[in-house]
Amino acid sequence: MLDTQTQSTATEAPSLRAVGLFKSFGHVQALRGASLEAPRGKVTALVGDNGAGKSTMIKIIAGLYQPDAGHIEVAGSAVTFSTPGDAVAAGIATVFQDLALVEVLDVATNMYLGRPPMKGIFVDDRRMHEDAADRLQELRMRVPSVRVPVGMLSGGQRQAVAIARAFAQGSPIILMDEPTAALGIRERRHVLELVQELRDQGRTVLIISHDLETIFDVSDYIQVMRLGRRVGSRRTADTNRQEIVALITGSAAADEEELA
Amino acid sequence: MTPDHGPVTPAEPGTEGVPIARADARRGGLVGRLIKSSQATLLLFILVFAAVVAVRNENFLTFANVVNILRDGSYIFIIAAASTFVLVGGGLDLSVGSVFALSSVSCALFMSVGGWPVPLAVLAGIGVGTLCGLVNALVIVYARIPPLVTTLGMLYIARGLTWVITGGRGTQSLPDIFGAIASFRVFDVPMVVFYAAVIGIVAHVALESMRYGYDVRATGGNREVARATGINIKRTTIILFIVSGTSAGLAGVLMASRLTSGQPSIGQGLELQVITAVIVGGTSLFGGIGNIAGTLLGTLMIATLNNGLVAIQIDPLWQNVVIGIVLMLSVGIDQVRRARMWRQAARGSARDA
């Protein structure tokens, strides 16, 4: 079920790092020297309270914002993303919480947005729709039709399409911003299976979530942010909810190496 | 979780919708799509109107008069095809009527006053339109002035320049060879109709099947989403307005050829006819939705109404009233149809959930 593109990523998925990021919006300092490490081929969860800077971090990695200071590294080398297109070209696909899909376009077109399959100078519309149908079937996702405008789908169906896009694009690094927020229990479980499937394919996954249950179910590593910087990094297997909650709320002190 | 629960695994109960099958990826049949499309109503309207007029005036459906309708429609359609892209891309270009006039008189003056050879004057005349489009594009993208305001400004600027450089008078008569560009007839059909046909085909293919058309649709559908998926929305938007200005320039040069002179008063209100043709053809003012076939029908509707109302001796002063009513009706019908479609889809999702 893997196409050649995703097979190649299975052995070569790069790691993702952010080093000392600063970002201000007017007087608000969203990031104050925030760092992040997402090891290759693993699921890393990024957690933190509202306003901790998680969304700003993910938007910088996706190329939507440019940091005031600090840099991003993909596979160990520093990269600069001036536009989201640069991040996509570097192999980073993002499942955004709020800006995921174009409502007036159909499911298949949304799945291949920005990189439709081409036949010479023409978009291969037929292959795009067939591939989209195949991909959704592989992922056991259900939508009325790949020719239905996304605006006609329910919240869960939209989330399914957004995630299927990350699969379809074959990107080695996948960022997910609150992928389970709009979902019911069964849909949530399905999405978590998909995240694990992404890891099994060898991709590097960075997932933002408020939901500790989701995080402990699915992640290999947890990185905690508070007030615009990282306060702790843990292997999921070596920690527990009490410790993570304490780091999130600030009732436990930040790790010493983070304060350097 | 293992990756081997592949395509054969039955879907879990409770997940929404119905399973996707490959067969589902096919489009519906041509007839089915036509009946469902908003353009069917429009086509029906044009045919009924033409039939009514033909009964009352036997000269209406003659070859010569149909060619007249096509010729008059060609100038609108050349610009409207480009404007379809602009509206699908989430923009609006109100300056096309003025740019049409400025390009037309510029081309004429390059020949009559400048003494330029015909091919150079033609290219320069079209270039004037391209330049206006480029100015629109840069102001919209880099100064971030909304398209409505920017192109309204250009409407005044280009019209003003048209009056200034002509002194308000038509230019002297231009060489016959220049007149042949638009008016030379093949099978009794003037060349401008063939140009419009070629432009329509190219525009249709570009919008439906080329990467640029997909980028335009995504940009007009949701700029932020398009940007986040790596589409270069600035470049996409700049090209939109350059193409729009160029199309107005081309139509203007062709009109100078048809009139064999540059007339500063042409094209007033043309931008409204163009937008009407595009919107009546089913293109959304809010971006993302629209196609060239609809714009062709919208153009034919305007050209047929203009010609037919005269043929049945309705005072030409009433023409605009009729066009206004048809515009409101067609958009109203389309919205009711869409609202019903969305309600049905919403019910479908709710039932499956």
Coordinates of C-alpha atoms in Angstrom, one line a residue:
Chain A
M1 CA 0.0 0.0 0.0
L2 CA 3.0 2.3 0.2
D3 CA 3.9 4.1 -3.0
T4 CA 7.5 4.6 -3.8
Q5 CA 7.7 8.0 -2.4
T6 CA 6.6 6.9 1.1
Q7 CA 8.8 3.8 0.9
S8 CA 11.9 5.9 0.5
T9 CA 10.9 8.0 3.5
A10 CA 10.8 4.9 5.6
T11 CA 14.5 4.7 5.8
E12 CA 15.4 8.3 5.4
A13 CA 12.9 10.4 7.4
P14 CA 14.9 13.3 8.7
S15 CA 14.8 14.7 12.3
L16 CA 13.4 18.1 13.0
R17 CA 14.8 20.6 15.4
A18 CA 14.0 24.2 16.4
V19 CA 16.8 26.1 18.1
G20 CA 16.3 29.1 20.3
L21 CA 13.3 30.6 18.6
F22 CA 12.1 34.1 19.5
K23 CA 8.9 35.6 18.1
S24 CA 6.9 38.7 19.2
F25 CA 3.6 40.1 18.0
G26 CA 3.6 43.7 19.0
H27 CA 4.1 43.7 22.7
V28 CA 3.3 40.0 23.1
Q29 CA 6.3 37.7 23.3
A30 CA 5.0 34.4 22.0
L31 CA 8.3 32.6 21.9
R32 CA 11.3 33.4 24.2
G33 CA 14.1 31.2 23.1
A34 CA 12.0 28.1 22.5
S35 CA 13.6 24.9 21.3
L36 CA 12.2 21.6 20.1
E37 CA 13.5 18.2 19.1
A38 CA 11.5 15.7 17.1
P39 CA 13.7 12.6 16.5
R40 CA 13.4 10.9 13.1
G41 CA 10.8 8.2 12.7
K42 CA 9.2 8.9 16.1
V43 CA 6.0 10.6 17.3
T44 CA 6.8 13.7 19.4
A45 CA 4.0 15.4 21.3
L46 CA 4.2 19.1 22.0
V47 CA 2.1 20.1 25.0
G48 CA 1.5 23.3 27.0
D49 CA -1.2 25.5 28.3
N50 CA -3.0 28.1 26.1
G51 CA -0.6 30.8 25.2
A52 CA 2.5 28.6 25.8
G53 CA 3.6 29.2 22.2
K54 CA 2.7 25.8 20.7
S55 CA 0.8 27.2 17.7
T56 CA 3.4 29.9 17.0
M57 CA 6.1 27.2 17.1
I58 CA 4.2 25.0 14.6
K59 CA 3.4 28.0 12.3
I60 CA 7.1 28.9 12.2
I61 CA 8.1 25.3 11.3
A62 CA 5.4 25.3 8.6
G63 CA 6.8 28.6 7.2
L64 CA 3.7 30.7 8.0
Y65 CA 5.7 32.9 10.4
Q66 CA 9.3 33.9 10.3
P67 CA 11.1 33.8 13.7
D68 CA 12.7 37.0 15.0
A69 CA 15.7 34.9 16.1
G70 CA 16.7 31.3 16.2
H71 CA 16.5 28.7 13.4
I72 CA 15.0 25.4 12.2
E73 CA 17.0 22.3 11.4
V74 CA 15.9 19.5 9.1
A75 CA 18.2 16.4 9.3
G76 CA 20.8 18.4 11.1
S77 CA 21.2 21.2 8.7
A78 CA 19.8 24.7 9.2
V79 CA 17.0 25.8 6.9
T80 CA 15.1 29.1 6.4
F81 CA 11.5 29.1 5.4
S82 CA 10.4 32.4 3.9
T83 CA 7.1 31.0 2.7
P84 CA 5.0 27.9 3.5
G85 CA 6.1 26.7 0.0
D86 CA 9.6 26.4 1.3
A87 CA 8.5 24.2 4.2
V88 CA 6.5 22.0 1.9
A89 CA 9.5 21.7 -0.4
A90 CA 11.7 20.6 2.6
G91 CA 9.3 17.7 3.1
I92 CA 7.1 19.1 5.9
A93 CA 3.3 18.6 5.6
T94 CA 1.1 20.3 8.2
V95 CA -2.4 19.3 9.3
F96 CA -3.6 22.7 10.5
Q97 CA -6.4 23.0 13.1
D98 CA -8.0 26.0 11.5
L99 CA -6.6 26.5 8.0
A100 CA -6.8 23.1 6.6
L101 CA -9.1 23.0 3.6
V102 CA -10.8 25.0 0.9
E103 CA -14.5 24.6 1.3
V104 CA -15.6 25.1 -2.3
L105 CA -13.1 22.6 -3.7
D106 CA -13.8 18.9 -3.7
V107 CA -12.2 16.2 -1.5
A108 CA -9.6 15.0 -4.0
T109 CA -8.6 18.5 -5.0
N110 CA -8.1 19.4 -1.4
M111 CA -6.0 16.3 -0.8
Y112 CA -3.6 17.3 -3.6
L113 CA -3.8 21.1 -3.0
G114 CA -0.6 22.8 -4.1
R115 CA 0.8 19.6 -5.7
P116 CA -1.7 17.9 -8.0
P117 CA -0.5 15.0 -10.1
M118 CA 0.5 16.2 -13.5
K119 CA 0.5 14.6 -17.0
G120 CA 2.8 16.9 -19.0
I121 CA 1.6 20.4 -18.5
F122 CA -1.9 19.3 -17.5
V123 CA -3.3 18.3 -14.1
D124 CA -4.2 14.6 -14.2
D125 CA -7.6 15.1 -12.8
R126 CA -8.7 11.5 -13.3
R127 CA -5.6 10.0 -11.5
M128 CA -6.0 12.6 -8.8
H129 CA -9.5 11.5 -8.0
E130 CA -8.7 7.8 -8.3
D131 CA -5.6 8.2 -6.1
A132 CA -7.6 10.2 -3.5
A133 CA -10.3 7.4 -3.4
D134 CA -7.6 4.7 -3.0
R135 CA -5.8 6.7 -0.3
L136 CA -9.1 7.2 1.7
Q137 CA -10.0 3.6 1.3
E138 CA -6.5 2.4 2.5
L139 CA -7.0 4.7 5.6
R140 CA -10.5 3.4 6.0
M141 CA -11.9 6.9 5.9
R142 CA -15.4 7.5 4.9
V143 CA -16.6 10.5 3.0
P144 CA -19.7 10.6 0.7
S145 CA -17.5 11.0 -2.5
V146 CA -14.2 12.4 -3.5
R147 CA -16.1 14.8 -5.8
V148 CA -18.1 16.4 -2.9
P149 CA -17.0 19.9 -1.9
V150 CA -15.3 19.8 1.5
G151 CA -17.8 22.5 2.7
M152 CA -20.5 19.8 2.7
L153 CA -18.6 17.5 5.1
S154 CA -18.9 17.2 8.8
G155 CA -16.1 18.2 11.2
G156 CA -14.9 14.6 11.5
Q157 CA -14.9 14.0 7.8
R158 CA -13.0 17.2 7.2
Q159 CA -10.3 16.2 9.7
A160 CA -10.1 12.8 7.9
V161 CA -9.5 14.6 4.6
A162 CA -6.9 16.9 6.2
I163 CA -5.0 13.9 7.6
A164 CA -5.4 11.9 4.4
R165 CA -3.7 14.8 2.6
A166 CA -0.6 14.5 4.8
F167 CA -0.5 10.8 3.9
A168 CA -1.2 11.4 0.2
Q169 CA 1.6 14.0 -0.1
G170 CA 4.1 11.4 1.1
S171 CA 6.0 14.1 3.2
P172 CA 8.6 12.6 5.6
I173 CA 7.8 15.1 8.3
I174 CA 4.2 15.7 9.5
L175 CA 3.0 18.3 11.8
M176 CA -0.5 18.0 13.4
D177 CA -2.2 20.8 15.2
E178 CA -4.8 19.4 17.6
P179 CA -5.8 16.6 15.2
T180 CA -8.4 15.1 17.6
A181 CA -10.0 18.4 18.8
A182 CA -13.1 18.3 16.7
L183 CA -13.7 14.5 16.8
G184 CA -16.0 12.0 18.5
I185 CA -14.6 9.0 20.4
R186 CA -14.5 6.5 17.5
E187 CA -13.1 9.1 15.1
R188 CA -10.4 10.0 17.7
R189 CA -9.3 6.4 18.0
H190 CA -9.1 6.1 14.3
V191 CA -6.9 9.2 14.0
L192 CA -4.6 7.9 16.7
E193 CA -4.3 4.7 14.6
L194 CA -3.3 6.8 11.7
V195 CA -0.7 8.6 13.6
Q196 CA 0.8 5.3 14.6
E197 CA 0.7 4.1 11.0
L198 CA 2.6 7.3 10.0
R199 CA 5.3 6.3 12.5
D200 CA 5.3 2.7 11.3
Q201 CA 5.9 4.0 7.8
G202 CA 9.0 5.7 9.3
R203 CA 7.8 9.3 9.2
T204 CA 8.7 11.9 11.7
V205 CA 5.5 13.2 13.4
L206 CA 5.1 16.3 15.6
I207 CA 1.7 16.4 17.2
I208 CA 0.2 19.3 19.3
S209 CA -2.6 18.4 21.6
H210 CA -4.3 19.5 24.8
D211 CA -5.5 16.1 25.4
L212 CA -3.1 14.1 27.7
E213 CA -4.9 10.9 26.9
T214 CA -4.2 11.3 23.2
I215 CA -0.6 12.1 24.0
F216 CA 0.1 9.2 26.3
D217 CA -1.6 6.8 23.8
V218 CA 0.4 7.8 20.8
S219 CA 3.7 9.6 21.5
D220 CA 7.3 8.4 21.9
Y221 CA 8.5 11.7 23.3
I222 CA 6.9 14.6 25.1
Q223 CA 8.1 18.2 25.0
V224 CA 6.5 20.6 27.4
M225 CA 6.2 24.4 26.7
R226 CA 5.4 27.1 29.1
L227 CA 5.4 30.9 28.6
G228 CA 7.2 30.8 25.3
R229 CA 9.9 28.3 26.0
R230 CA 10.5 24.6 26.5
V231 CA 10.5 23.6 30.2
G232 CA 11.0 19.8 29.8
S233 CA 11.6 16.9 27.5
R234 CA 10.6 13.3 28.4
R235 CA 10.4 9.9 26.9
T236 CA 6.8 9.0 27.2
A237 CA 7.7 5.7 28.7
D238 CA 9.7 7.3 31.5
T239 CA 7.1 9.8 32.7
N240 CA 3.6 10.1 33.9
R241 CA 0.6 12.4 33.8
Q242 CA 1.3 14.0 37.1
E243 CA 4.8 15.1 36.0
I244 CA 3.6 16.4 32.7
V245 CA 0.7 18.4 34.2
A246 CA 3.1 19.8 36.8
L247 CA 5.4 21.0 34.1
I248 CA 2.6 22.5 32.0
T249 CA 1.2 24.4 35.0
G250 CA 4.6 25.4 36.3
S251 CA 4.1 23.7 39.7
A252 CA 7.2 21.7 38.9
A253 CA 10.4 23.6 38.1
A254 CA 11.7 23.6 34.6
D255 CA 14.6 21.3 33.8
E256 CA 17.8 23.0 34.5
E257 CA 19.3 22.5 31.0
E258 CA 16.3 24.5 29.6
L259 CA 17.1 27.5 31.6
A260 CA 20.7 27.9 30.4
Chain B
M1 CA -1.1 -0.8 15.4
T2 CA 0.4 -2.5 12.4
P3 CA 0.4 -1.1 8.9
D4 CA -1.0 -4.4 7.4
H5 CA -4.7 -3.8 8.0
G6 CA -4.9 -2.8 4.4
P7 CA -7.7 -2.0 1.9
V8 CA -9.6 -5.3 2.6
T9 CA -10.4 -4.6 6.2
P10 CA -14.0 -3.6 6.5
A11 CA -14.6 -0.1 7.8
E12 CA -15.5 0.3 11.4
P13 CA -19.1 0.8 12.2
G14 CA -19.9 4.4 13.3
T15 CA -17.4 6.2 11.1
E16 CA -19.2 8.6 8.9
G17 CA -20.3 8.5 5.3
V18 CA -20.1 5.6 2.9
P19 CA -17.0 3.8 1.8
I20 CA -15.1 5.3 -1.1
A21 CA -14.8 3.1 -4.1
R22 CA -12.7 3.9 -7.1
A23 CA -15.8 4.0 -9.3
D24 CA -16.9 7.0 -7.2
A25 CA -13.9 8.9 -8.6
R26 CA -15.6 9.1 -12.0
R27 CA -17.5 12.2 -13.0
G28 CA -21.2 11.9 -13.7
G29 CA -22.3 11.6 -17.3
L30 CA -22.3 14.7 -19.5
V31 CA -26.1 14.9 -19.7
G32 CA -26.4 14.5 -15.9
R33 CA -23.9 17.2 -15.2
L34 CA -25.6 19.6 -17.7
I35 CA -29.0 19.1 -16.2
K36 CA -27.6 19.7 -12.7
S37 CA -25.6 22.7 -13.8
S38 CA -26.7 26.2 -13.2
Q39 CA -26.0 26.9 -16.9
A40 CA -28.9 24.8 -18.1
T41 CA -31.4 27.4 -17.0
L42 CA -29.4 30.1 -18.7
L43 CA -29.2 28.2 -22.0
L44 CA -32.9 27.6 -21.8
F45 CA -33.6 31.3 -21.3
I46 CA -31.4 32.3 -24.3
L47 CA -33.2 29.7 -26.5
V48 CA -36.7 30.7 -25.4
F49 CA -35.9 34.4 -25.9
A50 CA -34.4 33.8 -29.3
A51 CA -37.4 31.8 -30.3
V52 CA -39.8 34.5 -29.2
V53 CA -37.8 37.2 -31.1
A54 CA -37.6 35.0 -34.2
V55 CA -41.3 34.6 -34.3
R56 CA -41.8 38.4 -34.3
N57 CA -38.9 39.2 -36.6
E58 CA -37.9 36.8 -39.4
N59 CA -34.5 38.5 -39.8
F60 CA -33.4 37.7 -36.3
L61 CA -32.2 34.1 -36.9
T62 CA -30.6 34.7 -40.2
F63 CA -26.9 33.8 -40.6
A64 CA -25.9 37.4 -40.9
N65 CA -27.6 38.5 -37.7
V66 CA -26.3 35.5 -35.7
V67 CA -22.8 36.5 -36.9
N68 CA -23.6 40.1 -35.7
I69 CA -24.5 38.8 -32.3
L70 CA -21.3 36.7 -32.1
R71 CA -19.2 39.6 -33.3
D72 CA -20.6 42.0 -30.7
G73 CA -20.3 39.3 -28.0
S74 CA -16.7 38.6 -29.0
Y75 CA -15.3 41.8 -27.5
I76 CA -17.1 41.2 -24.2
F77 CA -16.1 37.6 -24.2
I78 CA -12.4 38.2 -24.7
I79 CA -12.4 40.3 -21.5
A80 CA -14.9 38.2 -19.7
A81 CA -12.8 35.0 -20.1
A82 CA -10.0 36.8 -18.2
S83 CA -12.4 38.2 -15.7
T84 CA -13.6 34.7 -15.0
F85 CA -10.1 33.9 -13.8
V86 CA -10.0 37.1 -11.7
L87 CA -13.3 36.4 -10.0
V88 CA -12.5 32.7 -9.4
G89 CA -9.2 33.9 -8.0
G90 CA -11.1 36.0 -5.5
G91 CA -10.5 39.3 -7.2
L92 CA -12.4 41.9 -9.2
D93 CA -11.3 44.2 -12.1
L94 CA -13.5 47.2 -12.6
S95 CA -11.0 49.0 -14.8
V96 CA -11.4 46.8 -18.0
G97 CA -13.8 49.2 -19.8
S98 CA -11.4 52.2 -19.4
V99 CA -8.3 50.1 -20.1
F100 CA -10.1 48.8 -23.3
A101 CA -10.6 52.5 -24.4
L102 CA -7.1 53.6 -23.4
S103 CA -5.4 50.7 -25.3
S104 CA -7.7 51.3 -28.3
V105 CA -6.9 55.0 -28.7
S106 CA -3.2 54.4 -27.9
C107 CA -2.9 51.9 -30.7
A108 CA -4.7 54.3 -33.1
L109 CA -2.4 57.2 -32.1
F110 CA 0.7 55.1 -32.4
M111 CA -0.2 54.7 -36.1
S112 CA -1.9 58.0 -36.9
V113 CA 0.4 60.4 -35.0
G114 CA 3.5 58.2 -34.3
G115 CA 3.5 56.7 -37.8
W116 CA 4.4 53.3 -36.3
P117 CA 4.1 50.2 -38.5
V118 CA 0.9 48.2 -37.9
P119 CA 2.4 45.2 -36.1
L120 CA 4.3 47.4 -33.7
A121 CA 1.3 49.6 -32.9
V122 CA -0.8 46.5 -32.3
L123 CA 1.7 45.0 -29.8
A124 CA 2.2 48.4 -28.1
G125 CA -1.6 48.9 -27.9
I126 CA -2.0 45.5 -26.2
G127 CA 1.1 46.4 -24.1
V128 CA -0.7 49.5 -22.7
G129 CA -3.4 47.1 -21.4
T130 CA -0.7 44.8 -19.9
L131 CA 0.9 47.8 -18.2
C132 CA -2.4 48.9 -16.6
G133 CA -2.9 45.4 -15.4
L134 CA 0.6 45.3 -14.0
V135 CA 0.0 48.5 -12.1
N136 CA -3.3 47.1 -10.7
A137 CA -1.4 43.9 -9.7
L138 CA 1.4 45.6 -7.9
V139 CA -0.8 48.0 -6.0
I140 CA -3.1 45.2 -4.9
V141 CA -0.4 42.7 -3.9
Y142 CA 2.3 45.1 -2.5
A143 CA 0.3 48.1 -1.2
R144 CA -2.5 45.7 -0.2
I145 CA -5.2 48.0 -1.5
P146 CA -8.3 45.9 -2.1
P147 CA -9.0 45.0 -5.8
L148 CA -12.3 46.9 -5.8
V149 CA -10.6 50.2 -4.8
T150 CA -7.5 49.7 -6.9
T151 CA -9.3 48.9 -10.1
L152 CA -11.9 51.6 -9.5
G153 CA -9.0 54.0 -9.3
M154 CA -7.6 52.6 -12.5
L155 CA -11.0 53.0 -14.1
Y156 CA -10.7 56.8 -13.6
I157 CA -7.0 57.0 -14.4
A158 CA -7.2 55.1 -17.7
R159 CA -10.4 56.9 -18.8
G160 CA -8.9 60.2 -17.9
L161 CA -5.7 59.5 -19.9
T162 CA -7.9 58.4 -22.8
W163 CA -9.6 61.8 -22.8
V164 CA -6.3 63.6 -22.3
I165 CA -4.3 62.0 -25.1
T166 CA -7.1 62.3 -27.7
G167 CA -8.3 65.8 -26.6
G168 CA -11.8 64.2 -26.5
R169 CA -11.9 63.6 -30.3
G170 CA -11.7 60.4 -32.4
T171 CA -8.5 59.9 -34.2
Q172 CA -8.2 60.1 -37.9
S173 CA -9.0 57.1 -40.0
L174 CA -6.6 54.2 -39.9
P175 CA -5.2 52.0 -42.8
D176 CA -7.4 49.3 -44.3
I177 CA -4.8 46.7 -43.6
F178 CA -5.3 47.4 -39.8
G179 CA -9.0 47.3 -40.2
A180 CA -8.7 43.8 -41.6
I181 CA -7.3 42.4 -38.3
A182 CA -10.7 42.3 -36.7
S183 CA -13.0 42.5 -39.7
F184 CA -11.5 40.3 -42.4
R185 CA -14.1 37.6 -43.0
V186 CA -13.5 33.9 -43.3
F187 CA -16.7 32.0 -44.3
D188 CA -18.4 35.3 -43.8
V189 CA -17.4 35.4 -40.2
P190 CA -15.2 38.3 -39.0
M191 CA -11.8 37.3 -37.6
V192 CA -12.6 38.7 -34.1
V193 CA -15.0 35.8 -33.6
F194 CA -12.2 33.3 -34.3
Y195 CA -9.8 35.1 -31.9
A196 CA -12.5 35.0 -29.2
A197 CA -13.0 31.3 -29.9
V198 CA -9.3 30.5 -29.5
I199 CA -9.1 32.6 -26.4
G200 CA -12.1 30.8 -24.9
I201 CA -10.6 27.4 -25.6
V202 CA -7.3 28.3 -24.1
A203 CA -8.9 29.9 -21.1
H204 CA -11.1 26.9 -20.5
V205 CA -8.2 24.4 -20.7
A206 CA -6.1 26.6 -18.4
L207 CA -8.8 27.0 -15.8
E208 CA -9.9 23.3 -15.8
S209 CA -6.8 21.4 -16.5
M210 CA -3.6 23.3 -15.8
R211 CA -1.7 23.9 -12.7
Y212 CA -2.3 27.7 -12.8
G213 CA -6.1 27.2 -12.9
Y214 CA -6.0 24.9 -9.8
D215 CA -3.8 27.5 -8.0
V216 CA -6.3 30.3 -9.0
R217 CA -9.3 28.2 -7.6
A218 CA -7.5 27.4 -4.4
T219 CA -6.4 31.1 -3.9
G220 CA -9.9 32.3 -4.6
G221 CA -11.5 29.6 -2.4
N222 CA -9.4 30.4 0.6
R223 CA -6.2 32.5 0.4
E224 CA -4.8 31.5 3.7
V225 CA -5.2 27.8 3.1
A226 CA -3.8 28.1 -0.4
R227 CA -0.8 29.9 1.1
A228 CA -0.3 27.3 3.8
T229 CA -0.2 24.5 1.3
G230 CA 2.7 26.2 -0.6
I231 CA 0.8 27.9 -3.4
N232 CA 2.5 31.2 -4.3
I233 CA -0.6 33.4 -4.0
K234 CA 1.2 36.7 -4.7
R235 CA 2.4 35.4 -8.1
T236 CA -1.0 33.9 -8.8
T237 CA -2.7 37.2 -8.1
I238 CA -0.2 39.3 -10.1
I239 CA -0.7 37.1 -13.1
L240 CA -4.5 37.4 -12.8
F241 CA -4.5 41.2 -13.1
I242 CA -1.8 41.3 -15.8
V243 CA -3.9 38.8 -17.9
S244 CA -7.0 40.9 -17.3
G245 CA -5.4 44.1 -18.4
T246 CA -3.9 42.4 -21.4
S247 CA -7.3 41.0 -22.4
A248 CA -8.8 44.4 -22.2
G249 CA -5.9 45.8 -24.3
L250 CA -6.4 43.1 -26.9
A251 CA -10.1 43.8 -27.1
G252 CA -9.4 47.5 -27.4
V253 CA -7.0 47.1 -30.2
L254 CA -9.5 44.9 -32.0
M255 CA -12.2 47.5 -31.5
A256 CA -9.9 50.2 -33.0
S257 CA -9.4 47.8 -36.0
R258 CA -13.2 47.3 -36.3
L259 CA -13.8 51.1 -36.2
T260 CA -10.6 51.9 -38.1
S261 CA -10.1 54.7 -35.7
G262 CA -9.5 55.4 -32.0
Q263 CA -12.7 56.6 -30.2
P264 CA -12.3 57.8 -26.6
S265 CA -15.9 57.2 -25.7
I266 CA -15.9 53.5 -26.3
G267 CA -16.1 50.9 -23.4
Q268 CA -18.1 53.0 -20.9
G269 CA -20.0 50.6 -18.7
L270 CA -18.2 47.7 -20.5
E271 CA -16.8 46.5 -17.1
L272 CA -20.4 46.0 -15.9
Q273 CA -21.4 44.0 -18.9
V274 CA -18.3 41.9 -18.4
I275 CA -19.0 41.2 -14.8
T276 CA -22.6 40.5 -15.5
A277 CA -21.7 38.0 -18.2
V278 CA -19.3 36.3 -15.7
I279 CA -21.7 36.2 -12.8
V280 CA -24.8 35.2 -14.8
G281 CA -22.6 32.4 -16.1
G282 CA -22.4 30.9 -12.6
T283 CA -19.1 32.3 -11.3
S284 CA -19.1 33.2 -7.6
L285 CA -18.3 36.8 -6.5
F286 CA -16.7 35.2 -3.5
G287 CA -14.1 33.2 -5.4
G288 CA -13.3 29.5 -6.0
I289 CA -16.3 28.7 -8.2
G290 CA -16.8 29.4 -11.9
N291 CA -16.0 28.3 -15.4
I292 CA -15.5 29.6 -18.9
A293 CA -18.5 27.8 -20.5
G294 CA -20.8 29.6 -18.1
T295 CA -19.1 32.9 -19.0
L296 CA -19.7 32.1 -22.7
L297 CA -23.4 31.6 -22.1
G298 CA -23.5 34.8 -20.0
T299 CA -21.9 36.7 -22.8
L300 CA -24.3 35.2 -25.4
M301 CA -27.2 36.2 -23.2
I302 CA -26.1 39.8 -23.1
A303 CA -25.3 40.0 -26.8
T304 CA -28.6 38.2 -27.7
L305 CA -30.6 40.5 -25.5
N306 CA -29.0 43.6 -26.9
N307 CA -29.6 42.5 -30.4
G308 CA -33.0 40.9 -29.9
L309 CA -34.6 43.7 -28.0
V310 CA -33.8 46.0 -31.0
A311 CA -35.1 43.4 -33.4
I312 CA -38.5 43.4 -31.7
Q313 CA -38.4 47.2 -31.6
I314 CA -38.3 47.6 -27.8
D315 CA -36.9 51.0 -27.0
P316 CA -33.1 50.5 -26.6
L317 CA -33.4 52.6 -23.4
W318 CA -35.2 49.6 -21.8
Q319 CA -32.3 47.2 -22.5
N320 CA -30.5 47.9 -19.3
V321 CA -33.7 47.4 -17.3
V322 CA -34.1 43.9 -18.8
I323 CA -30.4 43.0 -18.3
G324 CA -30.6 44.1 -14.7
I325 CA -33.7 41.9 -14.0
V326 CA -32.1 38.9 -15.7
L327 CA -29.0 39.3 -13.6
M328 CA -30.9 39.4 -10.4
L329 CA -33.1 36.4 -11.4
S330 CA -30.3 34.2 -12.6
V331 CA -28.2 34.8 -9.5
G332 CA -31.2 34.4 -7.2
I333 CA -32.2 31.1 -8.9
D334 CA -28.7 29.8 -8.6
Q335 CA -28.5 30.6 -4.9
V336 CA -31.8 28.9 -4.1
R337 CA -30.5 25.9 -6.0
R338 CA -27.2 25.8 -4.1
A339 CA -28.9 26.3 -0.8
R340 CA -31.1 23.3 -1.5
M341 CA -28.1 21.2 -2.5
W342 CA -26.2 22.1 0.7
R343 CA -29.2 21.4 2.9
Q344 CA -29.6 18.0 1.3
A345 CA -25.9 17.3 1.8
A346 CA -26.1 18.4 5.4
R347 CA -29.1 16.1 6.0
G348 CA -27.1 13.3 4.4
S349 CA -24.1 13.8 6.7
A350 CA -26.3 14.0 9.7
R351 CA -28.0 10.7 8.9
D352 CA -24.7 8.9 8.3
A353 CA -23.1 10.2 11.5

